[in-house]
Short mmCIF file of C-alpha atoms and ligand atoms in Angstrom, two decimals:
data_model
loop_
_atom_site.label_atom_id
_atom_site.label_comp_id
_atom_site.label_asym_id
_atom_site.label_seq_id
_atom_site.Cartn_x
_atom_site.Cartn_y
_atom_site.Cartn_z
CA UNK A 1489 140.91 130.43 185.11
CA UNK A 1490 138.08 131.34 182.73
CA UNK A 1491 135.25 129.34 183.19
CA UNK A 1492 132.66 128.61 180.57
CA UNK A 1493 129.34 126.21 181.30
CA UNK A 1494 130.40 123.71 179.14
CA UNK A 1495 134.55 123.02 180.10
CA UNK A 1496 133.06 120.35 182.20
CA UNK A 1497 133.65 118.71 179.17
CA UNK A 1498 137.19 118.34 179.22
CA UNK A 1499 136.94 116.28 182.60
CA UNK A 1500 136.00 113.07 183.56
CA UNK A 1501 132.26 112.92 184.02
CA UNK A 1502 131.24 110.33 186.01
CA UNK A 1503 127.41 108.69 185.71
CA UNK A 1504 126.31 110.14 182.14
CA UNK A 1505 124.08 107.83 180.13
CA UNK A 1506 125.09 106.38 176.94
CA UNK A 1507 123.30 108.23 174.10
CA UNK A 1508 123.30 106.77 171.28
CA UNK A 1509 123.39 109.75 169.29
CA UNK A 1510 125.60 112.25 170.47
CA UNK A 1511 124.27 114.33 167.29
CA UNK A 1512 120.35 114.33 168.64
CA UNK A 1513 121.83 115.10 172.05
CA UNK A 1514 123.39 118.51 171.18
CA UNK A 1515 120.96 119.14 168.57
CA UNK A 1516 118.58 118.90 171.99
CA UNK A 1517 120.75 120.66 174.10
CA UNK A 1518 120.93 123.22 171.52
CA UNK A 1519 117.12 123.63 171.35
CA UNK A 1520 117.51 123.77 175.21
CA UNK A 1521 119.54 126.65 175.23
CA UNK A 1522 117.02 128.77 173.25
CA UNK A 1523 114.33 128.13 175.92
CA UNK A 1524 113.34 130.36 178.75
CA UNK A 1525 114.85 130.10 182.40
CA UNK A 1526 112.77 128.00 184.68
CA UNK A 1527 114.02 129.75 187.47
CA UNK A 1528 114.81 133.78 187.74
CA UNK A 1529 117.88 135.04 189.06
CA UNK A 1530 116.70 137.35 191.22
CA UNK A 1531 114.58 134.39 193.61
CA UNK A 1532 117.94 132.45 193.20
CA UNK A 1533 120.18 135.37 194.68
CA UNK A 1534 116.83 135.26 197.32
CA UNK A 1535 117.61 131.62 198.66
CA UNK A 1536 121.35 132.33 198.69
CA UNK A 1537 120.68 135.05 201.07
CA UNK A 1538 118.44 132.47 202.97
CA UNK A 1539 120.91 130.19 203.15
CA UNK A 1540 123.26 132.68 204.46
CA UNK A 1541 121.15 133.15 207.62
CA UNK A 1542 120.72 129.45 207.65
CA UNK A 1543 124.89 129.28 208.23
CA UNK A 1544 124.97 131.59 210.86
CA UNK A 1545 122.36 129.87 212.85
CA UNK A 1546 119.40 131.86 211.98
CA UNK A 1547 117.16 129.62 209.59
CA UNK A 1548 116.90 126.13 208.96
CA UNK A 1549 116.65 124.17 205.75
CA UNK A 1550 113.90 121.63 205.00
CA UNK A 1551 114.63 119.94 201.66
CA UNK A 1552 112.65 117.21 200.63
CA UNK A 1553 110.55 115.82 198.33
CA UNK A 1554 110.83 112.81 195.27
CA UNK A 1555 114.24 110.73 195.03
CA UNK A 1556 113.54 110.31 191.26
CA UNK A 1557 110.26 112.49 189.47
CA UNK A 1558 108.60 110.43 187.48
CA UNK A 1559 106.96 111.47 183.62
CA UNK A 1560 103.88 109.21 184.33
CA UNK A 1561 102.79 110.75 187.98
CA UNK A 1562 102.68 114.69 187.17
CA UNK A 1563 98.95 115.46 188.59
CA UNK A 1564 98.14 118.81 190.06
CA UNK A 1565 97.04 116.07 192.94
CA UNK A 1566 100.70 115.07 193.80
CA UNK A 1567 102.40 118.06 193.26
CA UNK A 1568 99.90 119.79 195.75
CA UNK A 1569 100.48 116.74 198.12
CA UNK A 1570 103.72 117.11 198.20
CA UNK A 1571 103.81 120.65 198.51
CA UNK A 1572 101.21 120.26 201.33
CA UNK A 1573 102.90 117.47 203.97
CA UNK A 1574 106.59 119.84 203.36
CA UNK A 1575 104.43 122.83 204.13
CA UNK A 1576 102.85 121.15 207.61
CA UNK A 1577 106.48 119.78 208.62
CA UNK A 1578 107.94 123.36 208.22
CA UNK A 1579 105.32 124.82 210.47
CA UNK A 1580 106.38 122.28 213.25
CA UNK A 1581 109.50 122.85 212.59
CA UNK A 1582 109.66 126.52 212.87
CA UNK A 1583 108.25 126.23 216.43
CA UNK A 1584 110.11 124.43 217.49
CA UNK A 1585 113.64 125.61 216.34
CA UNK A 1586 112.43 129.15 216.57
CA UNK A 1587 113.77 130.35 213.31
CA UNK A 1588 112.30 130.40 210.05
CA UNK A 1589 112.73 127.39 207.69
CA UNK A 1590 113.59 127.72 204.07
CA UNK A 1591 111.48 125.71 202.02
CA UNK A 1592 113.35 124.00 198.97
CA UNK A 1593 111.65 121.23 197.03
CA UNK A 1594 113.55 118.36 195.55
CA UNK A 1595 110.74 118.89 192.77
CA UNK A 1596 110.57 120.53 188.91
CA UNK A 1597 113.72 118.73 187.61
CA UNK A 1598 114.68 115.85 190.06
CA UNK A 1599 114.96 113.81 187.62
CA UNK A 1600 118.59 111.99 187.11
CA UNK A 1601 119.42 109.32 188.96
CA UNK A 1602 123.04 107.82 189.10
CA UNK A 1603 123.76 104.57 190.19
CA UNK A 1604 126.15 102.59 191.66
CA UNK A 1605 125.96 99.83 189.57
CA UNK A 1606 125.93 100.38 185.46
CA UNK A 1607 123.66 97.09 184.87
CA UNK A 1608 120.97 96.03 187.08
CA UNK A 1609 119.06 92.62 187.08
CA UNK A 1610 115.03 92.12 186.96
CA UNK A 1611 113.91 88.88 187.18
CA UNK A 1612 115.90 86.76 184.89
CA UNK A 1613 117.12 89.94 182.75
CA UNK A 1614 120.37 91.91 182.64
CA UNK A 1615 119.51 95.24 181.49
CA UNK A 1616 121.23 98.87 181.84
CA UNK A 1617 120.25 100.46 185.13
CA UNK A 1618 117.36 102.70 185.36
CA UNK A 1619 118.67 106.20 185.33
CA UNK A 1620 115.62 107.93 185.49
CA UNK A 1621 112.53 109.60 183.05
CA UNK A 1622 114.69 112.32 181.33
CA UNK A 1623 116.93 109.97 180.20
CA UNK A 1624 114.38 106.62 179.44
CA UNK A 1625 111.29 104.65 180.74
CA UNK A 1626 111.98 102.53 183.84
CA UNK A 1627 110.71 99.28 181.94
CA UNK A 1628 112.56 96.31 182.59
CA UNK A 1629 113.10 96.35 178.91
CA UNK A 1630 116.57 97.01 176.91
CA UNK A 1631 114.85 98.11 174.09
CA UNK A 1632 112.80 101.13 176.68
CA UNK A 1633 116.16 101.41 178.37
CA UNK A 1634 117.69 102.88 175.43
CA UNK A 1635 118.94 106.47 176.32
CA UNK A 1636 116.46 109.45 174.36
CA UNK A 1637 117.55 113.04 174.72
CA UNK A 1638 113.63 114.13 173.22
CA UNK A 1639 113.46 113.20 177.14
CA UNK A 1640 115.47 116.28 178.45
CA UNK A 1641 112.76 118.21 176.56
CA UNK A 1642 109.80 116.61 178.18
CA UNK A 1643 111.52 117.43 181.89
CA UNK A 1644 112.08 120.84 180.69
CA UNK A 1645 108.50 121.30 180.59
CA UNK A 1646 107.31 118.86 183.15
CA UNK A 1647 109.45 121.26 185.39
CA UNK A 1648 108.07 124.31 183.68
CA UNK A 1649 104.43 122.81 185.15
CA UNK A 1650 105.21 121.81 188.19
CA UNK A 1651 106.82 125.71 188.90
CA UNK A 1652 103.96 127.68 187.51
CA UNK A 1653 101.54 124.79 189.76
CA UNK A 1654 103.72 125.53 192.77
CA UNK A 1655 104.22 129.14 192.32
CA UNK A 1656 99.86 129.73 192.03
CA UNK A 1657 99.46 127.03 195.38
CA UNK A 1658 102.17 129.12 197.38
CA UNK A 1659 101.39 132.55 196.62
CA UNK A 1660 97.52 132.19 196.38
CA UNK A 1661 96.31 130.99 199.88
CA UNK A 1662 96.99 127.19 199.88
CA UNK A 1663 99.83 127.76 202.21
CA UNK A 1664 98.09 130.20 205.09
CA UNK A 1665 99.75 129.47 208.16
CA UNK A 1666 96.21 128.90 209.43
CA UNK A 1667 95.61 126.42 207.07
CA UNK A 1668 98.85 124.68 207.79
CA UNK A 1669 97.81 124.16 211.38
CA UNK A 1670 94.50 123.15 210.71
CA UNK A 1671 96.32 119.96 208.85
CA UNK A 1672 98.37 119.52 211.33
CA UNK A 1673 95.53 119.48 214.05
CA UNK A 1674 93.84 116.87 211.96
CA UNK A 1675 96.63 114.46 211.58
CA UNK A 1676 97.42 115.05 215.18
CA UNK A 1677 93.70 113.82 216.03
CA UNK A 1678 94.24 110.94 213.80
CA UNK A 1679 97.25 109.91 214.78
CA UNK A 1680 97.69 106.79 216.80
CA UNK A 1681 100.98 108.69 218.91
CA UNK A 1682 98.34 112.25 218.81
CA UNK A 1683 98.84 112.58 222.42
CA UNK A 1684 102.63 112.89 222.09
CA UNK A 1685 102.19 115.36 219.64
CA UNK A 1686 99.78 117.04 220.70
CA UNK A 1687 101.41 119.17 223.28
CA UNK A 1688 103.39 120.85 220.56
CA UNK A 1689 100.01 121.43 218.72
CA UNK A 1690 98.87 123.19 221.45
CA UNK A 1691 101.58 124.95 221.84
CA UNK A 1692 101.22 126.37 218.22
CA UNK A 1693 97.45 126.73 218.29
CA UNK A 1694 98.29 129.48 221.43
CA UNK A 1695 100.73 131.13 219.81
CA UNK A 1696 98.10 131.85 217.10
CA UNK A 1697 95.43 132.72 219.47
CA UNK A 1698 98.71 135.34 220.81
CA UNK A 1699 99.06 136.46 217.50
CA UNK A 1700 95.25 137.30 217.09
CA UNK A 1701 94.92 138.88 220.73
CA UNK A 1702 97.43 141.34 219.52
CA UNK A 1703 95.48 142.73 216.51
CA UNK A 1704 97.37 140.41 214.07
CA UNK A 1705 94.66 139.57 211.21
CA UNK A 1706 96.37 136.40 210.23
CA UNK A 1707 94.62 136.11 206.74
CA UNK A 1708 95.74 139.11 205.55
CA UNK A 1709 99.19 138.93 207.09
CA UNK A 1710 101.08 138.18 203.56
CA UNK A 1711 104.12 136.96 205.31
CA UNK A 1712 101.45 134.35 207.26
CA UNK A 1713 99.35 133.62 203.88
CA UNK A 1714 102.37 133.53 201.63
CA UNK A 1715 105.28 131.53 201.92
CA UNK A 1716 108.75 131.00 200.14
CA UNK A 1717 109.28 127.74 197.64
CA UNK A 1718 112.45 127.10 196.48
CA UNK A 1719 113.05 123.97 193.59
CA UNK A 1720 116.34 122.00 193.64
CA UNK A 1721 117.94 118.79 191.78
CA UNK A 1722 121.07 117.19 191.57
CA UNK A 1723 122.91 118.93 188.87
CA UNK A 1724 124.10 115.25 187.23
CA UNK A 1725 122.99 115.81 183.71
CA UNK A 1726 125.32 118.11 182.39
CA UNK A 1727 124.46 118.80 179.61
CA UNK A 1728 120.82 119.79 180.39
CA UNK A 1729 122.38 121.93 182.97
CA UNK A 1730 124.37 123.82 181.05
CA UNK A 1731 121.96 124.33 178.10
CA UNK A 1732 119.78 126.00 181.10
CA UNK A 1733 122.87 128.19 182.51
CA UNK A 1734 122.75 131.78 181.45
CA UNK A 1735 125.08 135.10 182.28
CA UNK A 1736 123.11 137.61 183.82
CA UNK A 1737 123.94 141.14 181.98
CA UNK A 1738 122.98 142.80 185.89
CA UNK A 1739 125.75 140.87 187.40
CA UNK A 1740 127.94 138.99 184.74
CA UNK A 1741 127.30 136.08 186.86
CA UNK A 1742 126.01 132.49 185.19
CA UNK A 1743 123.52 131.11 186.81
CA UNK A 1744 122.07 127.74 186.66
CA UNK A 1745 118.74 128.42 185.59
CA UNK A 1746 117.12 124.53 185.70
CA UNK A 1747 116.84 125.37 189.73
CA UNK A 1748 116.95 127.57 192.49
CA UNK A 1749 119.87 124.97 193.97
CA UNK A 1750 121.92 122.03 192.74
CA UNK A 1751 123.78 120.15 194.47
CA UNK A 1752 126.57 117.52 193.26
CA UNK A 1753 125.49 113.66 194.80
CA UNK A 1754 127.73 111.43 196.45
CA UNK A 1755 129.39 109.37 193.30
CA UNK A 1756 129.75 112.61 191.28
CA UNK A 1757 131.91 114.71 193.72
CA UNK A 1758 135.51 114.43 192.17
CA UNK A 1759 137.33 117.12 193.18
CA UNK A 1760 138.96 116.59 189.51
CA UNK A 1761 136.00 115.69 187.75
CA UNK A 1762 133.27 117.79 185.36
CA UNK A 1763 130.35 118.02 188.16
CA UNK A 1764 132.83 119.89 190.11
CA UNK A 1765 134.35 121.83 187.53
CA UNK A 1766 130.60 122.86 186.43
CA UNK A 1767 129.36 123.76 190.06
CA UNK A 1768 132.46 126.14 190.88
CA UNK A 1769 131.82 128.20 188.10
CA UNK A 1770 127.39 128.92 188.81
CA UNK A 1771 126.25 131.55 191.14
CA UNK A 1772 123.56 129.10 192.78
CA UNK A 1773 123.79 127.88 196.17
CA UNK A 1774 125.03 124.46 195.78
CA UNK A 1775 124.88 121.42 197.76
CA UNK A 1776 126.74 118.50 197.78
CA UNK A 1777 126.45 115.22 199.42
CA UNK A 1778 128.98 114.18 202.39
CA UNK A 1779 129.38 110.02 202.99
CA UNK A 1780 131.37 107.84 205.06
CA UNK A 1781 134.40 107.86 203.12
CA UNK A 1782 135.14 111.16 202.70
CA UNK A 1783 138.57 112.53 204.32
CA UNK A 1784 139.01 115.71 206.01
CA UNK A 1785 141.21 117.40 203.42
CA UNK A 1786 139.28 115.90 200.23
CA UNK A 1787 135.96 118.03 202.28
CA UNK A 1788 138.46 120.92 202.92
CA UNK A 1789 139.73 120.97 199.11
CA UNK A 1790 135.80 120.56 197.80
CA UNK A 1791 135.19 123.72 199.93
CA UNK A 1792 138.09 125.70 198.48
CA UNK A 1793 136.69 125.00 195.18
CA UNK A 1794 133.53 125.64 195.25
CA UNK A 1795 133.50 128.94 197.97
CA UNK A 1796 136.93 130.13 197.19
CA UNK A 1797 135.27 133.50 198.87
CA UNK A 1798 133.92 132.34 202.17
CA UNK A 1799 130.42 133.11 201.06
CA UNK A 1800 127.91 132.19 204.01
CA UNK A 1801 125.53 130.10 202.78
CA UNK A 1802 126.94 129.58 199.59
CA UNK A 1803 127.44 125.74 200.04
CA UNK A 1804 125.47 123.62 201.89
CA UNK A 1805 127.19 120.11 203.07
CA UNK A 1806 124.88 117.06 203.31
CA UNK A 1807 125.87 114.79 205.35
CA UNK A 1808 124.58 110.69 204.57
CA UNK A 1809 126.15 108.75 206.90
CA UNK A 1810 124.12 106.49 207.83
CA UNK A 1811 122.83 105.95 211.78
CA UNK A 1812 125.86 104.36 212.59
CA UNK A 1813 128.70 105.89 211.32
CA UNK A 1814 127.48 109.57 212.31
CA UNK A 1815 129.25 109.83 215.33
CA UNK A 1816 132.56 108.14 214.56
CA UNK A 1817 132.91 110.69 211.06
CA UNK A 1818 131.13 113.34 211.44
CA UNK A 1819 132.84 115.66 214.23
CA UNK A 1820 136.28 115.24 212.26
CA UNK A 1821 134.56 116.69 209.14
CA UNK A 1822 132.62 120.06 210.90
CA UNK A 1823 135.67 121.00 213.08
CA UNK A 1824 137.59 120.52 209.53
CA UNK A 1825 135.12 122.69 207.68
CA UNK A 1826 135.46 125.32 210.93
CA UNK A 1827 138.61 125.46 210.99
CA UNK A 1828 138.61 126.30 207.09
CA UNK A 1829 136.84 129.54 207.38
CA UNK A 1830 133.95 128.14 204.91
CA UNK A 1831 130.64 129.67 206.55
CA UNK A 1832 128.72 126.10 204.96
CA UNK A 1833 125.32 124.89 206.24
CA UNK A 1834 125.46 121.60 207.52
CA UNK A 1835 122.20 119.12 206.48
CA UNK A 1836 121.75 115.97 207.12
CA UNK A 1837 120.45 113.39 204.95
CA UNK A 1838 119.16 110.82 207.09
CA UNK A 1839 117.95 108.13 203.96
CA UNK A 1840 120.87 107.46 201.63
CA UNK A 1841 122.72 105.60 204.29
CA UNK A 1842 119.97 103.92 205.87
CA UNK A 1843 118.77 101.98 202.49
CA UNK A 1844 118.94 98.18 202.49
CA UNK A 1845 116.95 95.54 200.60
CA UNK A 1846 114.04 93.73 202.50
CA UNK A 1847 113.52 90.05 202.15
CA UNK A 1848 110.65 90.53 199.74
CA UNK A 1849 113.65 91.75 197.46
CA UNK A 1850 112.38 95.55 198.10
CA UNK A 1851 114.59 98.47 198.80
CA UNK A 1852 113.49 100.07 201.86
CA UNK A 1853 114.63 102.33 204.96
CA UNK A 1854 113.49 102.25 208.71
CA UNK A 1855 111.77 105.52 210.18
CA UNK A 1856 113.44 104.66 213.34
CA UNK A 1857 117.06 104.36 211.58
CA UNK A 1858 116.28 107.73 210.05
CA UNK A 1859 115.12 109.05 213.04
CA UNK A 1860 118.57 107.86 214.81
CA UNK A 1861 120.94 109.17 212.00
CA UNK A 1862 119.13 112.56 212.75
CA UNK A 1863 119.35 112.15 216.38
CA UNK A 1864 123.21 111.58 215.58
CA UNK A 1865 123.90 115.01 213.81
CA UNK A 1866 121.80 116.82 216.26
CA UNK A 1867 124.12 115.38 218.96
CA UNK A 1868 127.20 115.85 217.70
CA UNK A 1869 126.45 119.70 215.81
CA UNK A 1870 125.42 120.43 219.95
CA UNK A 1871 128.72 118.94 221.27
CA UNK A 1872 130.75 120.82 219.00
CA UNK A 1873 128.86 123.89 219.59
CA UNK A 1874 128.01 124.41 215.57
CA UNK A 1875 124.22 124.68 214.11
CA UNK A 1876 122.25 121.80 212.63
CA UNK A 1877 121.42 124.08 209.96
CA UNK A 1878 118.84 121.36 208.20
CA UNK A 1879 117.35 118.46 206.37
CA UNK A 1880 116.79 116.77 203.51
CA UNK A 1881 114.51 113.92 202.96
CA UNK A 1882 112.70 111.82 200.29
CA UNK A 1883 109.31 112.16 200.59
CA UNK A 1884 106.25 111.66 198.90
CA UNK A 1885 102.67 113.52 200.34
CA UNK A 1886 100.49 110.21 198.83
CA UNK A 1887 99.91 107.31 201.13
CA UNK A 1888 102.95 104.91 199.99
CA UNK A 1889 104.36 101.45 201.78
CA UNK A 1890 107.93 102.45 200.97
CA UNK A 1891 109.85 102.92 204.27
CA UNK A 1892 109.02 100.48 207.63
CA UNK A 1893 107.87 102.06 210.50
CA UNK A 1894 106.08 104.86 211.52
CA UNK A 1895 103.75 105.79 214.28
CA UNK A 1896 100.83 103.74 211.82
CA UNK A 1897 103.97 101.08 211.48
CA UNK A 1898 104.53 99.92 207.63
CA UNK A 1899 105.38 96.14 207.73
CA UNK A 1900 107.94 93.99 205.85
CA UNK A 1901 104.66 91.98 205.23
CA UNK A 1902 102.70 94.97 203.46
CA UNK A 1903 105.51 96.58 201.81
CA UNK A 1904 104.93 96.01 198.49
CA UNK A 1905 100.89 96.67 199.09
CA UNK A 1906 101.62 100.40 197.35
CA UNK A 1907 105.46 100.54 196.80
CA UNK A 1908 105.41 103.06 194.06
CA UNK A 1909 108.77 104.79 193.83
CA UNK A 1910 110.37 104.90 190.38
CA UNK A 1911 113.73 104.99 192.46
CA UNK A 1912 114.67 105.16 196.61
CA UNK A 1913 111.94 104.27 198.92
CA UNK A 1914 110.04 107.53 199.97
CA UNK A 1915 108.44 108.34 203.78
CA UNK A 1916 104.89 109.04 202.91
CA UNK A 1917 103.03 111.93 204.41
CA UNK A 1918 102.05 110.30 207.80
CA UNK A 1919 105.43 109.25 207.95
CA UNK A 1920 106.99 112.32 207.35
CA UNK A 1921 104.75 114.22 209.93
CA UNK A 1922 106.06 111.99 211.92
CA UNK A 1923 109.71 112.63 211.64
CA UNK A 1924 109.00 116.82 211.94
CA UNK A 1925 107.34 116.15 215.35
CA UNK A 1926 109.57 113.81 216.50
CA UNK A 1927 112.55 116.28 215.30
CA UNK A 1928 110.59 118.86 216.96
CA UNK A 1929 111.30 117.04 220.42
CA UNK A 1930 115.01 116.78 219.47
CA UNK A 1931 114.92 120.84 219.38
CA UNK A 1932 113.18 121.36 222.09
CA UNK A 1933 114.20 118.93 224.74
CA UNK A 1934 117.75 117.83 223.42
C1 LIG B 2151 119.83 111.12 196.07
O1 LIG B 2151 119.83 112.16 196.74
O2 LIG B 2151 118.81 110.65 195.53
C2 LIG B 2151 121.11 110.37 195.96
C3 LIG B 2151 121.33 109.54 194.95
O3 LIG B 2151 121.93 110.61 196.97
P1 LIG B 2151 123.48 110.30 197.18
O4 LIG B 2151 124.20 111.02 196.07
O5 LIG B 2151 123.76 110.90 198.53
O6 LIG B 2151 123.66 108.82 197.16
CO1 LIG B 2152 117.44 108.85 196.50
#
């Protein structure tokens, strides 16, 4: 069936604001169109092919980064912060699994956020739920809560920032695989578990010292001093996707230009519905989120749909459990997938089934609950003899109280001392050091 970027239309379409004026929304989504790509075609045909090795068993995805992007933090200081702590977990990471990791940022257009409730209550006020910046302000407020498609403008360009920032930091020294370890040596020194980490420091630091011995100059290696970014979002707002999809004459191909990747979240992924219908028809890898409740043959159909051509690497399956329920769903779904034919990589999303709301009335996660829902899908991925192809984690690289835990342990007590999230409860950067070296021992001593 022909496929345009806008049939989603004539679906359901689950978690879309309420715009007041559907006339200023196209009129925006018309401007939209007229805009440049944010993302060339060429670098997203690049991280398919990525991704392709990823589902064979030769890379391994690290995605991570904001839950929700927020229009009032957008310094050059967080962006680089961010960039930096996913940067210093990839370089543990590739150590230890021995392949290379494929870097994708849930940055430059993470900015929709559905929800599973439609009203939310602050204090003693009923007001819509907070759906994130490109749609209104996150004041409890109903007046700010007000849907304002000028928004999907400003997140066109915030993204348009954040790319050009992340494209200079990435391809102009910031990320020298020298550099990288010299972090990682200093938050290993700091560290209050640095001895436990510390062998795989060492570890790294001699493979440098290898590197050198054999006439490798690693500054002007450009593989060592330059490394691969990749943005992604979830595709919710359609309509801003859409505006930003565009055929490419080479191929005759549409392409999601807003990102590198999509993928469709967990209360959007219909098989009937318009995020579907719009993510079968793009030429992006796409993700999509895997929970507790889904069934064998709804994952089997979703496959069909959106790789009706077996492509490796083509869809990547994230899988949020939760710790507990890893075990008892998860090996059903892969040897489902298997037995399919669809060559997916399988992440695992170790924070949207781990959330729950503290005493102090905060939504929060537990490092060592994330930690165990990755143990989980290591364990099972090795019993069934299929590759833990990745992760994907909220993250932030400033010094947040969001999540408990940690090797410097964040208490229910100091939670709220700098719980700044706009949405889910990020690991800040010690915390998400943390979780690469302690994911690092899962590799290397299962
Ligand atoms: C998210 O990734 O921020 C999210 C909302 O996840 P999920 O769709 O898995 O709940
Ligand atoms: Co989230």
């Amino acid at each position: 069936m022909a496929w345009s970027p806008w049939d989603w239309r004539e679906r359901p379409v689950e978690q879309q604001p309420q715009w007041p004026d559907p006339g200023e929304l196209e009129a925006v989504e018309k401007e939209l169109s007229g805009y440049p790509p944010l993302v060339v075609t060429s670098e997203i045909r690049d991280l398919q092919q990525a991704l392709a090795t990823a589902a064979s068993g030769g890379a391994f995805l690290l995605q991570a980064g904001d839950c929700a992007e927020s229009f009032l933090d957008h310094s050059a200081a967080s962006v680089r912060n961010k960039l930096q702590v996913i940067l210093q977990m990839a370089v543990v990471l590739m150590y230890s699994s021995g392949v290379p990791i494929i870097k994708v940022g849930r940055i430059a257009g993470q900015f929709a956020k559905p929800r599973s409730s439609s009203t939310e209550t602050i204090g003693d006020r009923t007001l819509p739920s907070f759906r994130g910046h490109i749609v209104h302000s996150d004041i409890p407020d109903p007046i700010a809560r007000i849907p304002d498609p000028k928004r999907l403008l400003h997140a066109y360009h915030q993204s348009a920032a954040t790319i050009a920032l992340l494209k200079s930091l990435t391809q102009g020294g910031f990320a020298d695989l020298s550099q990288v370890h010299t972090w990682n040596q200093e938050f290993v020194s700091a560290s209050s578990q640095g001895k436990r980490y510390e062998t795989i420091a060492t570890e790294i630091e001699r493979a440098l010292q290898f590197m050198a011995a054999c006439g490798i100059d690693l500054s002007r290696e450009r593989s060592l001093s330059q490394v691969g970014f990749w943005t992604s979002h979830e595709a919710l707002l359609l309509g801003y996707e859409a505006a930003l999809t565009r055929r490419d004459p080479r191929d005759g191909r549409w392409y999601d230009q807003s990102a590198h990747m999509v993928w469709i979240g967990e209360r959007t992924r219909q098989l009937h519905g318009g995020h579907l219908r719009f993510a079968e028809g793009i030429a992006n890898p796409i993700g999509c989120k895997v929970g507790p409740t889904m069934t064998t043959s709804e994952l089997v159909e979703l496959c069909d749909r959106l790789d009706p051509t077996a492509t490796p690497g083509r869809l990547t399956l994230v899988s949020r459990m939760g710790a507990e329920r890893v075990r008892d769903r998860l090996p059903e779904l892969i040897a489902a997938v298997k037995a399919s034919g669809h060559p997916v990589v399988w992440a695992c999303d170790p924070m949207h089934g781990n959330t729950f709301t503290s005493s102090s009335g905060l939504k929060t996660r537990r490092f060592d609950e994330i930690l165990a829902e990755l143990k989980a899908f290591f364990q099972v991925h090795r019993d069934l003899g299929t590759w833990a192809g990745g992760i994907h984690i909220e993250l932030t690289g400033d010094d947040v109280t969001e999540c408990l835990g940690g090797s410097d342990e964040v208490l229910e007590e100091t939670l709220n001392t700098s719980y700044n999230t706009i949405c889910d409860p990020r690991l800040n950067a010690q915390q998400s050091l943390d979780l690469a070296y302690r994911v690092a021992e899962l590799l290397i001593t299962p």
